[in-house]
XYZ file of C-alpha atoms in Angstrom:
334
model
C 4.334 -92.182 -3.651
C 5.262 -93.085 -7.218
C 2.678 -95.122 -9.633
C 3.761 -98.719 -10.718
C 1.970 -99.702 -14.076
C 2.999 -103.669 -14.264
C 3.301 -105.657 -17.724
C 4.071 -109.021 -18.595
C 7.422 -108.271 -18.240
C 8.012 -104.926 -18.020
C 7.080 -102.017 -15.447
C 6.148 -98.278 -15.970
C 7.279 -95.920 -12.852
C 5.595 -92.331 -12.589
C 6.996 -89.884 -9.849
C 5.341 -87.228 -8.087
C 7.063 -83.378 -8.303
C 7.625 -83.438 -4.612
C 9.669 -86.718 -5.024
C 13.110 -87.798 -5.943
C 13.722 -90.983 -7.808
C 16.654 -93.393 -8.327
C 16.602 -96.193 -10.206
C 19.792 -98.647 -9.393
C 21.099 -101.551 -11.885
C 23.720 -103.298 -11.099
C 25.149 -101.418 -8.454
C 25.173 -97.916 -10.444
C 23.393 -95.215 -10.685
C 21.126 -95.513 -13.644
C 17.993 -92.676 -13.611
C 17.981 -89.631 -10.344
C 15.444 -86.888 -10.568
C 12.370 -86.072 -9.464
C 9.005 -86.276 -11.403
C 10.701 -89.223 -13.221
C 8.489 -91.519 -15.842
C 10.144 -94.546 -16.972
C 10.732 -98.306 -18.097
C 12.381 -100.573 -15.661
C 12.669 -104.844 -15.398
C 11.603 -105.255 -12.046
C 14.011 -108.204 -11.621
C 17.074 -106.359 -12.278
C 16.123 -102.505 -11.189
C 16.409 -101.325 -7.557
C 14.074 -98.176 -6.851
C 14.536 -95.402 -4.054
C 11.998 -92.294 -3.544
C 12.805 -89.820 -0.991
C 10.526 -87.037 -0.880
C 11.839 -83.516 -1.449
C 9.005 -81.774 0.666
C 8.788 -79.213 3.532
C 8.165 -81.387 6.331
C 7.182 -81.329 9.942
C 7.694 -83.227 13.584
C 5.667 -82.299 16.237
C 7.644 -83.629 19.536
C 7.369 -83.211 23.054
C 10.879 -82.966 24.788
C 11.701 -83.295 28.423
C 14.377 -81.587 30.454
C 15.401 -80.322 33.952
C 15.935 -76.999 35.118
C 19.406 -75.476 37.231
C 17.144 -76.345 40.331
C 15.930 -79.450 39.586
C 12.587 -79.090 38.402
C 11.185 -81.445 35.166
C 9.393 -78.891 32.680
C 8.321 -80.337 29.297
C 8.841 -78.614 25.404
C 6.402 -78.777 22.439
C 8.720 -78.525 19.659
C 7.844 -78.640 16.182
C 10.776 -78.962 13.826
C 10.882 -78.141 9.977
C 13.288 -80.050 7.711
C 13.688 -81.136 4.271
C 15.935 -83.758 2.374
C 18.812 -81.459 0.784
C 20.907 -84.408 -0.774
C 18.309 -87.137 -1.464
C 21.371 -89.443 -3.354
C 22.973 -89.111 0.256
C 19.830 -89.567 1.971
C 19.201 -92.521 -0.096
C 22.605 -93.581 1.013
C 21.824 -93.492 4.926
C 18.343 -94.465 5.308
C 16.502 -97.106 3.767
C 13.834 -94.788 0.978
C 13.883 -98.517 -1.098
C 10.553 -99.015 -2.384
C 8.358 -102.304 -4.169
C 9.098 -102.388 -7.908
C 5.728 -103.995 -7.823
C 3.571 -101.375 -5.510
C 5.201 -98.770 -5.220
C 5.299 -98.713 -1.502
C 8.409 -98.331 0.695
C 9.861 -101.384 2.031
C 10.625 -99.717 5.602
C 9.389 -96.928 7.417
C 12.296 -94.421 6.685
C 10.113 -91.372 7.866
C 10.321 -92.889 11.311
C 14.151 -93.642 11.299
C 13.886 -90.065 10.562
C 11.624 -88.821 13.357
C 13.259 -90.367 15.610
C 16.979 -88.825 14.464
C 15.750 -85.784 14.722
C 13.179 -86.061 17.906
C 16.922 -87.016 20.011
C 18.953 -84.215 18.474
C 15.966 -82.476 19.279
C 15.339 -83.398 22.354
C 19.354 -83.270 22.968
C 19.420 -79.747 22.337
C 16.236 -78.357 24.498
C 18.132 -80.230 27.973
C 21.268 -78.353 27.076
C 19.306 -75.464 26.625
C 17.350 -75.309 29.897
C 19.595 -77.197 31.998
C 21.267 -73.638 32.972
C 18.056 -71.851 33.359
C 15.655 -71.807 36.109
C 12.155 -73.085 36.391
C 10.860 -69.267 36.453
C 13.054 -68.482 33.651
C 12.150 -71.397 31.751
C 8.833 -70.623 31.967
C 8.463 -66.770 32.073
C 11.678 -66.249 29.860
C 8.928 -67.742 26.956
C 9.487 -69.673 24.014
C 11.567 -67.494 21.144
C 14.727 -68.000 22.939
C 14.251 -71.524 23.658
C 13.384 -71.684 19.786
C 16.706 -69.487 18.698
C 19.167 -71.818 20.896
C 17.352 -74.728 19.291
C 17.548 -74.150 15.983
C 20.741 -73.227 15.879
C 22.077 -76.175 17.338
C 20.026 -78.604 14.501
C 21.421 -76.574 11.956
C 24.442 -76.534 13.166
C 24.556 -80.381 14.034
C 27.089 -82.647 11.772
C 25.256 -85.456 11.920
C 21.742 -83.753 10.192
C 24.228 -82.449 7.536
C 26.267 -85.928 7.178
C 22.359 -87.483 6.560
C 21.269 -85.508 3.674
C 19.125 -83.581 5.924
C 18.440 -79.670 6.459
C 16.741 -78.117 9.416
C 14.757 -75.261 8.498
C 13.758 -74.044 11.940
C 11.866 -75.205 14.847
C 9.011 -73.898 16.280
C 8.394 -73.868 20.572
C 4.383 -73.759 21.188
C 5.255 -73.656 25.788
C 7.112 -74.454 27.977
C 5.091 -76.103 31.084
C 6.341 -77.494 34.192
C 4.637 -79.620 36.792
C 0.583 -78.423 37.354
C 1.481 -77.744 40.962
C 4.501 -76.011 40.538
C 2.536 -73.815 37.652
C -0.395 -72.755 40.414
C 2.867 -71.915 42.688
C 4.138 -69.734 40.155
C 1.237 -68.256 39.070
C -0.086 -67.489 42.780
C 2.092 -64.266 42.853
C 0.874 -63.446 39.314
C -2.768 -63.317 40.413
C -2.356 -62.214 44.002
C -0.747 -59.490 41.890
C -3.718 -58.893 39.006
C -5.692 -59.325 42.437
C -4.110 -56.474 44.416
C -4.231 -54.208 41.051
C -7.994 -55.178 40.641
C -8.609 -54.366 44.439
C -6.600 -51.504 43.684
C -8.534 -49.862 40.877
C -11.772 -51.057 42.557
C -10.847 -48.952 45.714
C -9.873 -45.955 43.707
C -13.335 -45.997 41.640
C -15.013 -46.018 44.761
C -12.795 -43.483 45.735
C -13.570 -41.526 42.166
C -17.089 -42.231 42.994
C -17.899 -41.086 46.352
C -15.138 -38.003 45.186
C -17.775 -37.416 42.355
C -20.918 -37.780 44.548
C -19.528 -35.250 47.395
C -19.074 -32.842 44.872
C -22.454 -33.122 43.458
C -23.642 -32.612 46.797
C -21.801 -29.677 47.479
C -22.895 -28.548 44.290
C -26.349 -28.730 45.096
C -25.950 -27.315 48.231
C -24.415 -24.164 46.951
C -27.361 -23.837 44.010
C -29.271 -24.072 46.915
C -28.141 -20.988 48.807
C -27.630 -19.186 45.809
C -31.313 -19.745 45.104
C -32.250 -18.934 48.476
C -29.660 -15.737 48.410
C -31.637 -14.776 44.983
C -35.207 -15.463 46.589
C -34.433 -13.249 49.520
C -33.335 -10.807 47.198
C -36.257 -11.064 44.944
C -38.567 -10.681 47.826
C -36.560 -7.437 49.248
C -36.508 -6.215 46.012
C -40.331 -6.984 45.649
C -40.872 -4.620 49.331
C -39.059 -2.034 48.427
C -41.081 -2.027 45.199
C -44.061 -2.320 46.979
C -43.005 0.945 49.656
C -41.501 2.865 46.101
C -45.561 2.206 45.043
C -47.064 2.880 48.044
C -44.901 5.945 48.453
C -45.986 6.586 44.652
C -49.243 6.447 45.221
C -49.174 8.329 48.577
C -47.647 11.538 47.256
C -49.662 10.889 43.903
C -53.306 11.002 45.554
C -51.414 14.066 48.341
C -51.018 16.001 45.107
C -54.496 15.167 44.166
C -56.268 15.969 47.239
C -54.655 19.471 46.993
C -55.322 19.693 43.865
C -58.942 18.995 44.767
C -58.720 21.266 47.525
C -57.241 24.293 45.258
C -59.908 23.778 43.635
C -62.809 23.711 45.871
C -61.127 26.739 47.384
C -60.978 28.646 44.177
C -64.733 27.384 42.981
C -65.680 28.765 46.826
C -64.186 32.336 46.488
C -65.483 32.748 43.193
C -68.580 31.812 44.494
C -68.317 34.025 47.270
C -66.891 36.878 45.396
C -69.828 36.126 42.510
C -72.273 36.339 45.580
C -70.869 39.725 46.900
C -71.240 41.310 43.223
C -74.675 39.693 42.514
C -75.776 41.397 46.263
C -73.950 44.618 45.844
C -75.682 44.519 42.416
C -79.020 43.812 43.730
C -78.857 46.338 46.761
C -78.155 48.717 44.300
C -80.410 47.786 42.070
C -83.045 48.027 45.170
C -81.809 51.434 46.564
C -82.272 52.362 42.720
C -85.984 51.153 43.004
C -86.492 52.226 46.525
C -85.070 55.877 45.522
C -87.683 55.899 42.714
C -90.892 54.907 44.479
C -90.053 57.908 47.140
C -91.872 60.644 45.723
C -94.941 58.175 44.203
C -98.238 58.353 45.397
C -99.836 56.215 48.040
C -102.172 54.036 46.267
C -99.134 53.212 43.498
C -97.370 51.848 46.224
C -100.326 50.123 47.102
C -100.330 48.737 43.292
C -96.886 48.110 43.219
C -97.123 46.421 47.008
C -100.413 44.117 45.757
C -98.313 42.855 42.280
C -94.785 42.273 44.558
C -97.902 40.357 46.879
C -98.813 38.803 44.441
C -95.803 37.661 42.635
C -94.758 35.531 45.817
C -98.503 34.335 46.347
C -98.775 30.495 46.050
C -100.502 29.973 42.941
C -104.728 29.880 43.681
C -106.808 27.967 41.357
C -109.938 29.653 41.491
C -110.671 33.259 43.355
C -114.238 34.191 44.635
C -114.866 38.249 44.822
C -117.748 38.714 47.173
C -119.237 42.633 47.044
C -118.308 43.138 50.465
C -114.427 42.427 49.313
C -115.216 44.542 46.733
C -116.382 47.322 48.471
C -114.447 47.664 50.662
C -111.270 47.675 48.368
C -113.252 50.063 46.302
C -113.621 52.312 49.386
C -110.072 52.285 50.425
C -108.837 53.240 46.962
C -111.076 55.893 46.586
C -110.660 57.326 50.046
C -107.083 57.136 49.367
C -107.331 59.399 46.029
C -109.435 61.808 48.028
C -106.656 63.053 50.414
């Protein structure tokens, strides 16, 4: 909105950049641009301002589908003023030499131009589709059909105006007729949900039989290794025994060898000590043949008394003595 500064009798305009100014006097064409600042008698000037802007209308547009079915459009459209001396032209963008301020509401003559065409365009567009392909086909072609037909319409170019697209947020039909068409959707996510619930059971029961199995064949393999280990462990316990058997066999007759070596050289040490000793005796016995009586007596009486138990004390009487006296003597005398 442009900036009136009043005077006495004089007033000072300043534009905006994003707004195109005309100043009229008497019937011609006097000042057009935009970001205009100048002088201007309020009693003899006649002001316009059409902004140059990107703009936007948000609209809802109603139609019916091939079959007869009411489905509703939210469609935002994007124009601008291309020829703001022709837009000034067609629509009233006069505004208050004093404020400043438009003296109509132009931006609604405009709205509602364009809201029609608008509105025009999205009936001929679904009135040859379906209510499913309305509302599954989605919005860009519904937005492509549209904004071809604005830019293409004569009477947005014979305003001033230029489309520079529109925009389709949905396409919705009746709540009821939505849950209809949505009830094969989910009965569909449904199914696929039951679906991959089944088969992870499936998966999961697959997966917990084969653990099972598993276990069961560790199982017998550890039972097939225990009864190994334990025949393993018997006939390591015979291969011992049998060990120790022949070991303590070949000890006993070793033992025996032994004894029955240590017992004939024994024996045969006996034999040669008594062979030695009878010859040793014959020797003797040879000897005392041709001695006298009484030194066999002597001889007789130390052998006697070599074997005697040993006597502590001995008592001679005279009769003892006299009588061994006697014998000895007697003995000598023959």
């Amino acid at each position: 909105m442009a900036t009136i500064t009043r005077y006495p009798v004089v007033r000072h305009l300043r534009s905006t950049p994003t707004a195109h100014v005309m100043q009229l006097t008497g019937g011609r064409l006097r000042r057009s641009g935009v970001g205009l600042a100048f002088w201007f008698r309020p009693l003899t000037a006649v002001l316009s301002e059409v902004p140059v802007d990107d703009r936007e209308l948000p609209l809802v547009a109603h139609a019916r589908t091939a079959d007869l079915q009411d489905v509703t459009a939210q469609v935002t459209v994007s124009y601008r003023f291309e020829d703001p001396e022709v837009v000034a032209q067609r629509l009233d963008f006069s505004i208050d030499p004093t404020t400043g301020r438009w003296t109509a509401d132009p931006l609604q003559q405009v709205g509602r131009l364009l809201g029609e065409l608008a509105a025009g365009h999205v009936m001929d567009a679904l009135a040859g589709s379906t209510l499913r392909d309305a509302v599954s086909s989605g919005a860009g072609p519904l937005r492509h059909q549209v904004t071809a037909a604005l830019v293409a319409d004569k009477r947005v170019t014979a305003t001033g105006l230029r489309v520079l697209g529109a925009r389709v947020s949905s396409v919705r039909a009746d709540a009821d007729l939505e849950r209809a068409l949505q009830t094969p959707a989910r009965e569909g996510a449904q199914a696929e949900a039951d679906r991959s619930t089944f088969e992870r059971r499936a998966l999961a029961v697959e997966r917990e039989r084969a653990i099972a199995e598993n276990e069961l064949n560790n199982r017998i393999e550890l039972a097939s290794r225990e009864q190994q280990l334990v025949a393993q462990e018997g006939t390591n316990a015979r291969v011992r025994a049998d060990e120790a058997a022949a070991a303590a066999l070949i000890a006993a007759r070793a033992t025996a060898e032994r004894r029955h070596l240590q017992a004939t050289a024994d024996a045969q040490a006996t034999r040669l000590q008594g062979e030695a000793d009878g010859a040793a005796e014959r020797a003797r016995m040879a000897a005392l043949a041709d001695v006298d009586q009484g030194v066999l007596l002597a001889v007789a009486l130390r052998e006697l008394a070599a074997h005697l138990p040993e006597i502590g004390q001995l008592t001679v009487t005279p009769d003892l003595l006299t009588g061994a006296l006697t014998a000895l003597t007697a003995g000598r005398g023959e």
